[in-house]
Short mmCIF file of N, CA and C in Angstrom, two decimals:
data_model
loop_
_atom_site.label_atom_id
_atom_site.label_comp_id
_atom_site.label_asym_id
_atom_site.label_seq_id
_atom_site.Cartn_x
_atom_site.Cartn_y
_atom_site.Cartn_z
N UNK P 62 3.02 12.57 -7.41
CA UNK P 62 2.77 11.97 -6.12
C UNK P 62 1.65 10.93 -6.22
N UNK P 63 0.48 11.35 -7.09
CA UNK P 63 -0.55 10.59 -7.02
C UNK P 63 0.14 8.94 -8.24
N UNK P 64 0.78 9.41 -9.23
CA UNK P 64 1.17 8.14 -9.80
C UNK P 64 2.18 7.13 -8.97
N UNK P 65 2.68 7.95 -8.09
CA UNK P 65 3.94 6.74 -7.17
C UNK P 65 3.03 6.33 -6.29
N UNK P 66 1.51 6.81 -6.20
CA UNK P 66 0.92 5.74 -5.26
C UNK P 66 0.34 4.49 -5.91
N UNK P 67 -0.47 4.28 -6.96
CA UNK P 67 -0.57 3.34 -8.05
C UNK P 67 0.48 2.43 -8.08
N UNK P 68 1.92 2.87 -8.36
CA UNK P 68 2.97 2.01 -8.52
C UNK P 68 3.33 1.29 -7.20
N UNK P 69 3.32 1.92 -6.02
CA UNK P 69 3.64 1.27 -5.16
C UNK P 69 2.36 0.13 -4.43
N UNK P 70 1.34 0.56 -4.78
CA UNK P 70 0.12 -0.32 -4.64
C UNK P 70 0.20 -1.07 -5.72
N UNK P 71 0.36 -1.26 -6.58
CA UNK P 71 0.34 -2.30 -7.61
C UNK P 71 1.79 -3.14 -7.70
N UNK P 72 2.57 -2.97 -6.54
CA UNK P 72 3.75 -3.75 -6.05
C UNK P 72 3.52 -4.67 -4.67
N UNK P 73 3.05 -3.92 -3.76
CA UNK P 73 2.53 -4.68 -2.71
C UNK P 73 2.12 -5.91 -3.00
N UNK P 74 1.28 -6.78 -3.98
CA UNK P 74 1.03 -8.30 -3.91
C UNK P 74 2.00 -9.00 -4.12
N UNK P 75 2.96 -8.02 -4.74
CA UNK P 75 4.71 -8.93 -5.25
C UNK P 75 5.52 -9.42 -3.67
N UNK P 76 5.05 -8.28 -3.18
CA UNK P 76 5.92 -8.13 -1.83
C UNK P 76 5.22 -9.38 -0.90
N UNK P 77 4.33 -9.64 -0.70
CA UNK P 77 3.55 -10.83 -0.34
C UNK P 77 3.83 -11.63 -0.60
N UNK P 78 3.73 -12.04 -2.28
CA UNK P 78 4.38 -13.19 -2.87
C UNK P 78 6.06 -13.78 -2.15
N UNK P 79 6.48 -12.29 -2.38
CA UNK P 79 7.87 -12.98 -2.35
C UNK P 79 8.12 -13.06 -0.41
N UNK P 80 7.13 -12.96 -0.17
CA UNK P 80 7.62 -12.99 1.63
C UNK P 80 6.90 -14.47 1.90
N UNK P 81 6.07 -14.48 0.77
CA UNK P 81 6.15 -16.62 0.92
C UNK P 81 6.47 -16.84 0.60
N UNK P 82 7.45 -16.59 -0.38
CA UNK P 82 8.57 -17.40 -0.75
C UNK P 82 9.76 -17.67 0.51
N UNK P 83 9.80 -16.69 0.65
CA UNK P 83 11.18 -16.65 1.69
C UNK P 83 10.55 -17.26 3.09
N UNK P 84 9.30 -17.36 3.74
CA UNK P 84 8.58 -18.25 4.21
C UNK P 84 8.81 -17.44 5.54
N UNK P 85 8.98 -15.90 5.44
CA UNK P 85 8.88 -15.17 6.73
C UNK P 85 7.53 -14.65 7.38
N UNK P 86 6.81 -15.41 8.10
CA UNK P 86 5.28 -14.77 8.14
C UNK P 86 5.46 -13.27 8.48
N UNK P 87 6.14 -13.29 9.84
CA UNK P 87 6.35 -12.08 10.73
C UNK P 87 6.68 -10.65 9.60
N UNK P 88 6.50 -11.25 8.87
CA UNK P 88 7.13 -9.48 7.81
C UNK P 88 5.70 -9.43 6.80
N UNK P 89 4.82 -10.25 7.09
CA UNK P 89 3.53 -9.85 6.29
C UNK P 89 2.96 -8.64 6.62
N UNK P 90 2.37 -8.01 7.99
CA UNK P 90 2.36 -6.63 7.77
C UNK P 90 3.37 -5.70 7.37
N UNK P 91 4.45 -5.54 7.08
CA UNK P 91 5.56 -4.73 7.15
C UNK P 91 5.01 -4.22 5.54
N UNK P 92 5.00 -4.57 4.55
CA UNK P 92 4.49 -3.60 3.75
C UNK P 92 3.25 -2.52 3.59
N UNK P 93 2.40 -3.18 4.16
CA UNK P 93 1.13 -2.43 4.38
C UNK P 93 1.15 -1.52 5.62
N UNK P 94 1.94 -1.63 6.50
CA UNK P 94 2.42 -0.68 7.27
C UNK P 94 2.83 0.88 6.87
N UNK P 95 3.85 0.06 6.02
CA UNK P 95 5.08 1.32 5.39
C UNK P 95 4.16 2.29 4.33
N UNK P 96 3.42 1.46 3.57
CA UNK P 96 2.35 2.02 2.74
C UNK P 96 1.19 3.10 3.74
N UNK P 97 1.28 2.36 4.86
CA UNK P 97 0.22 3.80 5.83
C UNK P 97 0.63 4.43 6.16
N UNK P 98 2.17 4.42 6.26
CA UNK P 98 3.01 5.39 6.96
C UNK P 98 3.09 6.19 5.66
N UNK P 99 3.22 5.79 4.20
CA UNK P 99 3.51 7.02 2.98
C UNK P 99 1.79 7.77 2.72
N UNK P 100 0.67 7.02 3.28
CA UNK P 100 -0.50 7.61 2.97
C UNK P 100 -0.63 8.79 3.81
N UNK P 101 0.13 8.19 5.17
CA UNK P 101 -0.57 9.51 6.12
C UNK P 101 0.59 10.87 5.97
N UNK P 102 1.80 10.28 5.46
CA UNK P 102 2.59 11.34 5.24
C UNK P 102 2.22 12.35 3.90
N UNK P 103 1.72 11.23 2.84
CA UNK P 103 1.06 12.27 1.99
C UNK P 103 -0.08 13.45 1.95
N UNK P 104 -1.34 12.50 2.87
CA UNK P 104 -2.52 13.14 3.35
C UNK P 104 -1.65 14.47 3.98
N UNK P 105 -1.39 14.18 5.18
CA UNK P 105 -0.27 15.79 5.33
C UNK P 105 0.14 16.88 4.43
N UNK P 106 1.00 16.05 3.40
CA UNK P 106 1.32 17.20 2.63
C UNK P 106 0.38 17.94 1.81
N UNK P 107 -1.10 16.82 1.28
CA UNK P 107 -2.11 17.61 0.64
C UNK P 107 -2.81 18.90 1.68
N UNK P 108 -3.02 17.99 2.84
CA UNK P 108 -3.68 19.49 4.20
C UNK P 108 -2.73 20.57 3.88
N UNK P 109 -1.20 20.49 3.80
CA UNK P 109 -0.70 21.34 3.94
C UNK P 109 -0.62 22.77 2.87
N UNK P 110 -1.04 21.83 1.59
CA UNK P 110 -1.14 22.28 0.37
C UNK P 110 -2.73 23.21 0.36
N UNK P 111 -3.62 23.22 0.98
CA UNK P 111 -4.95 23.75 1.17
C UNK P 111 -4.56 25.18 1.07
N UNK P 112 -4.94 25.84 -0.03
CA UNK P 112 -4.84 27.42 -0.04
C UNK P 112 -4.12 27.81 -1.08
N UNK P 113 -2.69 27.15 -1.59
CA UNK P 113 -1.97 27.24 -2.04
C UNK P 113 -1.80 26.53 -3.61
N UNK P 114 -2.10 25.41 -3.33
CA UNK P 114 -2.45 24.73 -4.61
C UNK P 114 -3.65 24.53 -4.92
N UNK P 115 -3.80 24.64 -6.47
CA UNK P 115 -5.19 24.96 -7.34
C UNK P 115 -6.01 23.84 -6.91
N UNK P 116 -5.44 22.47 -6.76
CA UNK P 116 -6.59 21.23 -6.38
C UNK P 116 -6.17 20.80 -4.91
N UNK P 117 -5.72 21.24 -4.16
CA UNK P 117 -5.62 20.84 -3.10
C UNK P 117 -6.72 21.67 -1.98
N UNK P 118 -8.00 20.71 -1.31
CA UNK P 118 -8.96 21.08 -0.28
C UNK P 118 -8.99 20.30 0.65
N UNK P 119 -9.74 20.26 1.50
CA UNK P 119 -10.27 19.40 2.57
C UNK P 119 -10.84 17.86 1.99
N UNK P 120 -11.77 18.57 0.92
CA UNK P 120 -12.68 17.21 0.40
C UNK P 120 -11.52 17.03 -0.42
N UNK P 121 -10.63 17.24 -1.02
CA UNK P 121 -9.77 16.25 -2.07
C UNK P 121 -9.00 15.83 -1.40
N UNK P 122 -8.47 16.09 0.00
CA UNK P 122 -7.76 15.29 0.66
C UNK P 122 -8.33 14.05 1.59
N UNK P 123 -9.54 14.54 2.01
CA UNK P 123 -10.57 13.40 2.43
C UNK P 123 -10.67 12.44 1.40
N UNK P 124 -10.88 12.57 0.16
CA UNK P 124 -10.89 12.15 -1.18
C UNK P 124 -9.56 10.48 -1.10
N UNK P 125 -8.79 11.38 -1.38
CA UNK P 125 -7.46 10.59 -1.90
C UNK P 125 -7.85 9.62 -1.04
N UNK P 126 -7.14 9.98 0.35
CA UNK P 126 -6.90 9.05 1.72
C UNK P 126 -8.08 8.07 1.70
N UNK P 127 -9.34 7.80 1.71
CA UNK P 127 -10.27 7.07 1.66
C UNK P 127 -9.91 5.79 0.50
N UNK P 128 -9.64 7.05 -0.86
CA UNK P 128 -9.98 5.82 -2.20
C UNK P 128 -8.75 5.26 -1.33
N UNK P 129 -7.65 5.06 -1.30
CA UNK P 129 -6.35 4.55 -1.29
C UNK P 129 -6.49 4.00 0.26
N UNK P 130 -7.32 4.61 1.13
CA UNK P 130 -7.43 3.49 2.25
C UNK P 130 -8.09 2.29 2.17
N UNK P 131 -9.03 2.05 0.95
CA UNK P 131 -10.04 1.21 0.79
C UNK P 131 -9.34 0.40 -0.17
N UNK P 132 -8.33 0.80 -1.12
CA UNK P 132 -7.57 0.10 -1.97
C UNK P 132 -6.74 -0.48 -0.69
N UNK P 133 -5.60 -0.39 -0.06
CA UNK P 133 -4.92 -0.68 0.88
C UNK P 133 -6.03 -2.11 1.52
N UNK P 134 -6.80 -1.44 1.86
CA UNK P 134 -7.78 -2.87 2.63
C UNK P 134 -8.40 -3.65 1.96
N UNK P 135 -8.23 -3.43 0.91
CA UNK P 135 -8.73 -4.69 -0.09
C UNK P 135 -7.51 -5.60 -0.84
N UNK P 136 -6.27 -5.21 -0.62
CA UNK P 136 -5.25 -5.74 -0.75
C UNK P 136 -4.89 -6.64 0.39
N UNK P 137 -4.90 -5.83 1.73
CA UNK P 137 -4.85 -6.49 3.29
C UNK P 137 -5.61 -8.18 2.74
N UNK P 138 -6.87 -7.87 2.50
CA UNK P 138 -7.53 -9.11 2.73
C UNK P 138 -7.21 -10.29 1.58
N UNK P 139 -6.37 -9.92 0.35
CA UNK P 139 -5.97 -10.77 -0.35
C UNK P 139 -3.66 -11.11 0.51
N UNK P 140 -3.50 -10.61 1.26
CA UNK P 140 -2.32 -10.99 1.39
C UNK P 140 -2.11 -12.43 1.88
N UNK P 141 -3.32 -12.85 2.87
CA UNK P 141 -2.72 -14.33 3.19
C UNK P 141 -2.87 -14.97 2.10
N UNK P 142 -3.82 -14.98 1.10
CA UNK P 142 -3.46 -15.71 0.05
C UNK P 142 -2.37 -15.79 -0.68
N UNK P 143 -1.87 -14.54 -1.13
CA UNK P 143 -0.58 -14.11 -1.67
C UNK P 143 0.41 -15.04 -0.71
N UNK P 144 0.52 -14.69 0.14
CA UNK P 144 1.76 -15.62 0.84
C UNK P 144 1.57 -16.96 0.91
N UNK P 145 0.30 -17.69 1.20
CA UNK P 145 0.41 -18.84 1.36
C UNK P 145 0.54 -19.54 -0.63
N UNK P 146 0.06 -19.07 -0.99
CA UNK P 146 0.59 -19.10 -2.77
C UNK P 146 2.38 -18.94 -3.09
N UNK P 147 3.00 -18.05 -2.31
CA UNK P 147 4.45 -17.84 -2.28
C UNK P 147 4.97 -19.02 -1.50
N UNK P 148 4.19 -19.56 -0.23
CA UNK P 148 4.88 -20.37 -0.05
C UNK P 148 4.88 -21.95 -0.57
N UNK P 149 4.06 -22.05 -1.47
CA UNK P 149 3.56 -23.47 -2.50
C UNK P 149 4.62 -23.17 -3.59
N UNK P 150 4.86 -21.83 -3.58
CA UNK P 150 5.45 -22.21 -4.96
C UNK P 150 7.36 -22.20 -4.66
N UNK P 151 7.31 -21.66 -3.34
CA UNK P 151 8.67 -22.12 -2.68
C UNK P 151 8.81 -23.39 -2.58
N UNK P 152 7.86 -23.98 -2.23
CA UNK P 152 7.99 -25.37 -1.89
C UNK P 152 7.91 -26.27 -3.25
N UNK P 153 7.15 -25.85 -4.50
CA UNK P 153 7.58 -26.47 -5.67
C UNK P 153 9.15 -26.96 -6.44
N UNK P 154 9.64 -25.47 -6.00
CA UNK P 154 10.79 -24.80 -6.87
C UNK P 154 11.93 -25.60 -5.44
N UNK P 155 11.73 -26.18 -4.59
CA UNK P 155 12.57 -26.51 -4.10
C UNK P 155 12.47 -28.29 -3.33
#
C-alpha cells in the first residue's frame, strides 16, 4: 500500500504535463483530487488497522497522512508549471 503511494505520486507531474498538452485547464485539479480521495481512503484503512496490525497506531497513521499530505502540496504548487510547460511543448510539436 505504502509503495503504490510513491508510484502514484511520482506519476502525478506526468498527468499535468500531459493535461497541457491536451490544453484542458479545467482537469488540473482532477488528479490531486483523486490522490486525496486514495489518501483519505487509506488513512482509514490504517485507523482501522489500530490493534490488529503490528505497525499500525494513531501516530503512524498521523505519520503517513502528513508526510504524503505535504508531498501532495508540494506537487500542487509545481502543477501550473507542469501544465503551462505541456502546453509550450503542445504548441512546439504542432
Amino acid at each position: 500500500m505504502f509503495l503504490l503511494t510513491r508510484r502514484i505520486s511520482s506519476v502525478l507531474p506526468l498527468t499535468w504535463l500531459l493535461i497541457g498538452c491536451v490544453e484542458m485547464v479545467w482537469l488540473l485539479p482532477a488528479p490531486a483530487l483523486l490522490m486525496l480521495v486514495f489518501l483519505s481512503w487509506r488513512h482509514r484503512h490504517i485507523l482501522a488497522l489500530v490493534g490488529t496490525a503490528p505497525l499500525a497506531s494513531d501516530g503512524f497513521a498521523k505519520h503517513v497522512m502528513v508526510h504524503d499530505l505535504l508531498r501532495l502540496g508540494g506537487q500542487m504548487l509545481l502543477s501550473p508549471l507542469l501544465y503551462l510547460l505541456g502546453t509550450q511543448a503542445a504548441a512546439i510539436i504542432s
